[in-house]
Amino acid sequence: KQEVTQIPAALSVPEGENLVLNCSFTDSAIYNLQWFRQDPGKGLTSLLLIQSSQREQTSGRLNASLDKSSGRSTLYIAASQPGDSATYLCAVIAGSGNTGKLIFGQGTTLQVKP
Amino acid sequence: NAGVTQTPKFRILKIGQSMTLQCTQDMNHNYMYWYRQDPGMGLKLIYYSVGAGITDKGEVPNGYNVSRSTTEDFPLRLELAAPSQTSVYFCASTRQGTTEAFFGQGTRLTVV
């Protein structure tokens, strides 16, 4: 059974710091991996989608990498800002058919202090 | 574009009552999903649909029912509400199974 883990559960950094969020999954047979942002009391906003054939995706100050063989993905946030404070969730589509069913980690709650 | 719209945003139910959570999307996506999120936990899949008239169970389907009569709408029905169904419910859609998922703003449900 595919399991997704995110460590740490919470992270606090000073503004301007570069940081890395980690996501690991137990079964390397995935279709893709997606990173989401969730603000308190809000829905999920898609940040980056990495297909299984890709190694990384970039959007602005965000860079996500994927290493299927080791079952890991990282989300790199450059020059963090207080507005980056949120919970970050990673999710994979397991290789059990093209149904798009997402398996989520528990999330990392990030606080960026001014 | 509105994207994925969920109603209501908040609801309090008494034990044993029933209700329907509404979800509609205007992106002409074939695939739709219902997830629940409990405090400190990731989202878990309740039901999903790969097209109108087709639905299937996810990881935690007990106590819920769905229907998909149109491409746009995917309502989630709770029968005989129980305290264990207190959660935040999210509806999502994708164009195809491996493309980007779009989520609604969620419905916060409390069963007392």
Tab-separated table of C-alpha atoms in Angstrom:
chain	number	residue	atom	x	y	z
A	1	LYS	CA	0.000	0.000	0.000
A	2	GLN	CA	1.350	3.394	-0.972
A	3	GLU	CA	2.137	5.675	1.968
A	4	VAL	CA	3.242	9.291	1.817
A	5	THR	CA	5.156	10.950	4.643
A	6	GLN	CA	6.141	14.565	5.170
A	7	ILE	CA	8.786	15.572	7.669
A	8	PRO	CA	8.907	17.830	9.591
A	9	ALA	CA	5.280	18.390	10.580
A	10	ALA	CA	6.052	22.038	11.353
A	11	LEU	CA	8.826	24.451	10.474
A	12	SER	CA	9.568	28.029	11.537
A	13	VAL	CA	12.160	30.138	9.723
A	14	PRO	CA	13.158	33.814	9.563
A	15	GLU	CA	12.200	35.822	6.498
A	16	GLY	CA	14.665	35.584	3.623
A	17	GLU	CA	15.856	32.076	4.377
A	18	ASN	CA	15.948	29.394	1.698
A	19	LEU	CA	14.221	26.219	2.824
A	20	VAL	CA	13.431	22.657	1.770
A	21	LEU	CA	10.312	20.653	2.493
A	22	ASN	CA	10.515	16.888	2.231
A	23	CYS	CA	8.088	14.273	0.953
A	24	SER	CA	8.709	10.526	0.793
A	25	PHE	CA	6.616	7.712	-0.643
A	26	THR	CA	6.927	3.958	-0.229
A	27	ASP	CA	6.124	2.713	-3.757
A	28	SER	CA	8.106	4.154	-6.660
A	29	ALA	CA	5.383	3.194	-9.182
A	30	ILE	CA	3.688	6.593	-9.381
A	31	TYR	CA	2.121	8.511	-12.269
A	32	ASN	CA	2.938	11.928	-10.865
A	33	LEU	CA	3.504	13.948	-7.719
A	34	GLN	CA	1.790	17.212	-6.885
A	35	TRP	CA	2.594	19.888	-4.292
A	36	PHE	CA	-0.248	21.930	-2.828
A	37	ARG	CA	-0.533	24.921	-0.551
A	38	GLN	CA	-3.339	25.205	2.009
A	39	ASP	CA	-4.062	28.402	3.910
A	40	PRO	CA	-6.004	28.127	7.210
A	41	GLY	CA	-9.681	27.436	6.586
A	42	LYS	CA	-9.173	27.390	2.832
A	43	GLY	CA	-8.999	24.866	0.036
A	44	LEU	CA	-5.908	23.464	-1.649
A	45	THR	CA	-4.043	25.411	-4.300
A	46	SER	CA	-1.882	23.487	-6.726
A	47	LEU	CA	1.722	24.703	-6.758
A	48	LEU	CA	3.639	22.259	-8.946
A	49	LEU	CA	2.925	19.006	-10.755
A	50	ILE	CA	5.787	16.665	-11.640
A	51	GLN	CA	5.079	13.840	-14.051
A	52	SER	CA	6.797	10.518	-13.374
A	53	SER	CA	9.134	11.046	-16.352
A	54	GLN	CA	10.307	14.446	-15.066
A	55	ARG	CA	13.003	15.251	-12.520
A	56	GLU	CA	11.922	18.748	-11.500
A	57	GLN	CA	9.521	21.629	-12.048
A	58	THR	CA	9.970	25.318	-11.297
A	59	SER	CA	7.536	28.150	-10.717
A	60	GLY	CA	8.903	31.483	-9.558
A	61	ARG	CA	10.660	30.992	-6.210
A	62	LEU	CA	9.507	27.371	-5.994
A	63	ASN	CA	11.377	24.348	-7.290
A	64	ALA	CA	10.184	20.781	-6.841
A	65	SER	CA	12.326	17.731	-7.538
A	66	LEU	CA	11.387	14.082	-7.908
A	67	ASP	CA	13.550	11.006	-7.397
A	68	LYS	CA	11.342	7.986	-8.003
A	69	SER	CA	14.043	5.422	-7.321
A	70	SER	CA	14.554	6.689	-3.776
A	71	GLY	CA	10.879	7.560	-3.238
A	72	ARG	CA	11.531	11.221	-2.493
A	73	SER	CA	10.475	14.675	-3.523
A	74	THR	CA	11.603	18.042	-2.218
A	75	LEU	CA	10.015	21.468	-2.466
A	76	TYR	CA	12.602	24.236	-2.400
A	77	ILE	CA	11.416	27.734	-1.498
A	78	ALA	CA	13.890	30.517	-2.185
A	79	ALA	CA	14.039	33.769	-0.219
A	80	SER	CA	11.065	32.925	1.975
A	81	GLN	CA	8.481	35.623	2.792
A	82	PRO	CA	5.822	35.896	5.525
A	83	GLY	CA	3.213	35.361	2.804
A	84	ASP	CA	4.637	31.871	2.280
A	85	SER	CA	3.290	30.853	5.702
A	86	ALA	CA	0.829	27.999	5.085
A	87	THR	CA	0.563	24.218	5.157
A	88	TYR	CA	2.252	22.454	2.257
A	89	LEU	CA	0.914	19.082	1.166
A	90	CYS	CA	2.396	16.599	-1.255
A	91	ALA	CA	0.349	13.914	-2.975
A	92	VAL	CA	1.072	11.108	-5.419
A	93	ILE	CA	-1.046	9.282	-7.936
A	94	ALA	CA	-0.204	5.650	-7.365
A	95	GLY	CA	0.391	3.312	-10.262
A	96	SER	CA	-2.929	1.506	-9.882
A	97	GLY	CA	-4.654	2.837	-12.949
A	98	ASN	CA	-5.310	6.147	-14.598
A	99	THR	CA	-7.984	7.294	-12.159
A	100	GLY	CA	-6.204	10.281	-10.644
A	101	LYS	CA	-6.700	9.155	-7.051
A	102	LEU	CA	-4.372	11.216	-4.889
A	103	ILE	CA	-2.617	9.824	-1.807
A	104	PHE	CA	-1.640	12.643	0.525
A	105	GLY	CA	1.005	13.195	3.148
A	106	GLN	CA	0.018	14.863	6.421
A	107	GLY	CA	1.567	18.169	5.438
A	108	THR	CA	4.251	20.526	6.723
A	109	THR	CA	3.053	23.736	8.380
A	110	LEU	CA	5.463	26.553	7.570
A	111	GLN	CA	5.759	29.810	9.486
A	112	VAL	CA	7.971	32.535	8.079
A	113	LYS	CA	8.721	35.191	10.675
A	114	PRO	CA	9.255	38.830	9.622
B	1	ASN	CA	-13.751	30.961	-14.176
B	2	ALA	CA	-15.351	29.720	-10.951
B	3	GLY	CA	-13.429	26.395	-10.990
B	4	VAL	CA	-14.749	23.983	-8.353
B	5	THR	CA	-17.584	25.310	-6.195
B	6	GLN	CA	-18.786	23.664	-2.988
B	7	THR	CA	-21.861	24.462	-0.939
B	8	PRO	CA	-22.473	24.935	1.898
B	9	LYS	CA	-19.247	26.228	3.460
B	10	PHE	CA	-20.299	25.328	7.004
B	11	ARG	CA	-22.954	23.041	8.441
B	12	ILE	CA	-23.889	21.622	11.834
B	13	LEU	CA	-25.862	18.382	11.838
B	14	LYS	CA	-27.447	16.428	14.614
B	15	ILE	CA	-26.698	12.713	14.938
B	16	GLY	CA	-28.940	10.737	12.601
B	17	GLN	CA	-29.736	13.621	10.253
B	18	SER	CA	-28.954	13.493	6.544
B	19	MET	CA	-27.588	16.068	4.142
B	20	THR	CA	-26.099	16.515	0.701
B	21	LEU	CA	-22.860	18.351	0.048
B	22	GLN	CA	-22.950	19.984	-3.356
B	23	CYS	CA	-20.015	20.192	-5.778
B	24	THR	CA	-20.002	21.637	-9.267
B	25	GLN	CA	-17.176	22.427	-11.697
B	26	ASP	CA	-17.225	24.527	-14.848
B	27	MET	CA	-13.992	23.273	-16.428
B	28	ASN	CA	-15.568	20.342	-18.298
B	29	HIS	CA	-13.435	17.898	-16.309
B	30	ASN	CA	-14.319	14.229	-16.567
B	31	TYR	CA	-12.800	13.158	-13.254
B	32	MET	CA	-14.201	14.268	-9.896
B	33	TYR	CA	-13.375	13.333	-6.304
B	34	TRP	CA	-14.506	13.719	-2.721
B	35	TYR	CA	-11.903	13.821	0.064
B	36	ARG	CA	-12.165	14.380	3.782
B	37	GLN	CA	-9.548	16.027	5.959
B	38	ASP	CA	-9.364	15.401	9.683
B	39	PRO	CA	-7.255	17.628	11.992
B	40	GLY	CA	-3.536	17.048	11.568
B	41	MET	CA	-4.109	14.472	8.861
B	42	GLY	CA	-3.754	14.355	5.132
B	43	LEU	CA	-6.764	14.068	2.885
B	44	LYS	CA	-8.423	10.682	2.387
B	45	LEU	CA	-10.467	9.716	-0.670
B	46	ILE	CA	-14.160	8.952	-0.078
B	47	TYR	CA	-15.550	8.442	-3.619
B	48	TYR	CA	-14.534	9.306	-7.124
B	49	SER	CA	-15.995	9.402	-10.625
B	50	VAL	CA	-14.259	9.102	-14.005
B	51	GLY	CA	-17.284	10.322	-15.939
B	52	ALA	CA	-21.028	10.863	-15.885
B	53	GLY	CA	-22.814	7.745	-14.681
B	54	ILE	CA	-19.639	6.144	-13.270
B	55	THR	CA	-18.704	6.207	-9.588
B	56	ASP	CA	-16.436	4.107	-7.390
B	57	LYS	CA	-15.402	3.823	-3.758
B	58	GLY	CA	-12.258	5.331	-2.357
B	59	GLU	CA	-10.448	4.569	0.889
B	60	VAL	CA	-13.191	5.663	3.360
B	61	PRO	CA	-16.637	5.273	1.675
B	62	ASN	CA	-18.700	3.971	4.618
B	63	GLY	CA	-21.598	6.247	5.544
B	64	TYR	CA	-21.554	8.130	2.234
B	65	ASN	CA	-23.138	7.901	-1.193
B	66	VAL	CA	-22.551	9.747	-4.449
B	67	SER	CA	-24.108	10.159	-7.855
B	68	ARG	CA	-22.845	11.637	-11.124
B	69	SER	CA	-25.728	12.390	-13.452
B	70	THR	CA	-23.922	15.229	-15.265
B	71	THR	CA	-20.291	16.090	-16.038
B	72	GLU	CA	-20.534	19.239	-13.900
B	73	ASP	CA	-22.060	17.972	-10.659
B	74	PHE	CA	-20.895	15.424	-8.091
B	75	PRO	CA	-22.971	15.576	-4.886
B	76	LEU	CA	-21.991	13.689	-1.732
B	77	ARG	CA	-24.810	12.328	0.407
B	78	LEU	CA	-24.485	11.635	4.135
B	79	GLU	CA	-27.121	9.322	5.551
B	80	LEU	CA	-27.579	8.983	9.310
B	81	ALA	CA	-24.835	11.414	10.297
B	82	ALA	CA	-22.429	10.253	13.019
B	83	PRO	CA	-19.864	12.209	15.097
B	84	SER	CA	-17.094	10.354	13.212
B	85	GLN	CA	-18.159	12.247	10.079
B	86	THR	CA	-17.166	15.577	11.618
B	87	SER	CA	-14.530	16.741	9.167
B	88	VAL	CA	-13.710	19.130	6.365
B	89	TYR	CA	-14.841	17.836	2.988
B	90	PHE	CA	-13.140	18.776	-0.269
B	91	CYS	CA	-14.322	18.217	-3.796
B	92	ALA	CA	-11.758	18.117	-6.604
B	93	SER	CA	-11.636	17.622	-10.347
B	94	THR	CA	-9.102	16.836	-13.059
B	95	ARG	CA	-9.307	16.890	-16.825
B	96	GLN	CA	-7.635	13.497	-17.083
B	97	GLY	CA	-6.404	11.084	-14.417
B	98	THR	CA	-2.825	12.339	-14.370
B	99	THR	CA	-3.316	16.046	-14.859
B	100	GLU	CA	-3.411	18.850	-12.316
B	101	ALA	CA	-6.098	18.570	-9.647
B	102	PHE	CA	-8.265	21.567	-8.735
B	103	PHE	CA	-9.952	21.778	-5.362
B	104	GLY	CA	-12.997	23.549	-3.975
B	105	GLN	CA	-12.866	25.687	-0.837
B	106	GLY	CA	-14.219	22.938	1.375
B	107	THR	CA	-17.269	22.268	3.541
B	108	ARG	CA	-16.704	22.225	7.293
B	109	LEU	CA	-19.177	19.759	8.811
B	110	THR	CA	-19.805	19.225	12.513
B	111	VAL	CA	-22.034	16.401	13.759
B	112	VAL	CA	-23.300	16.837	17.324
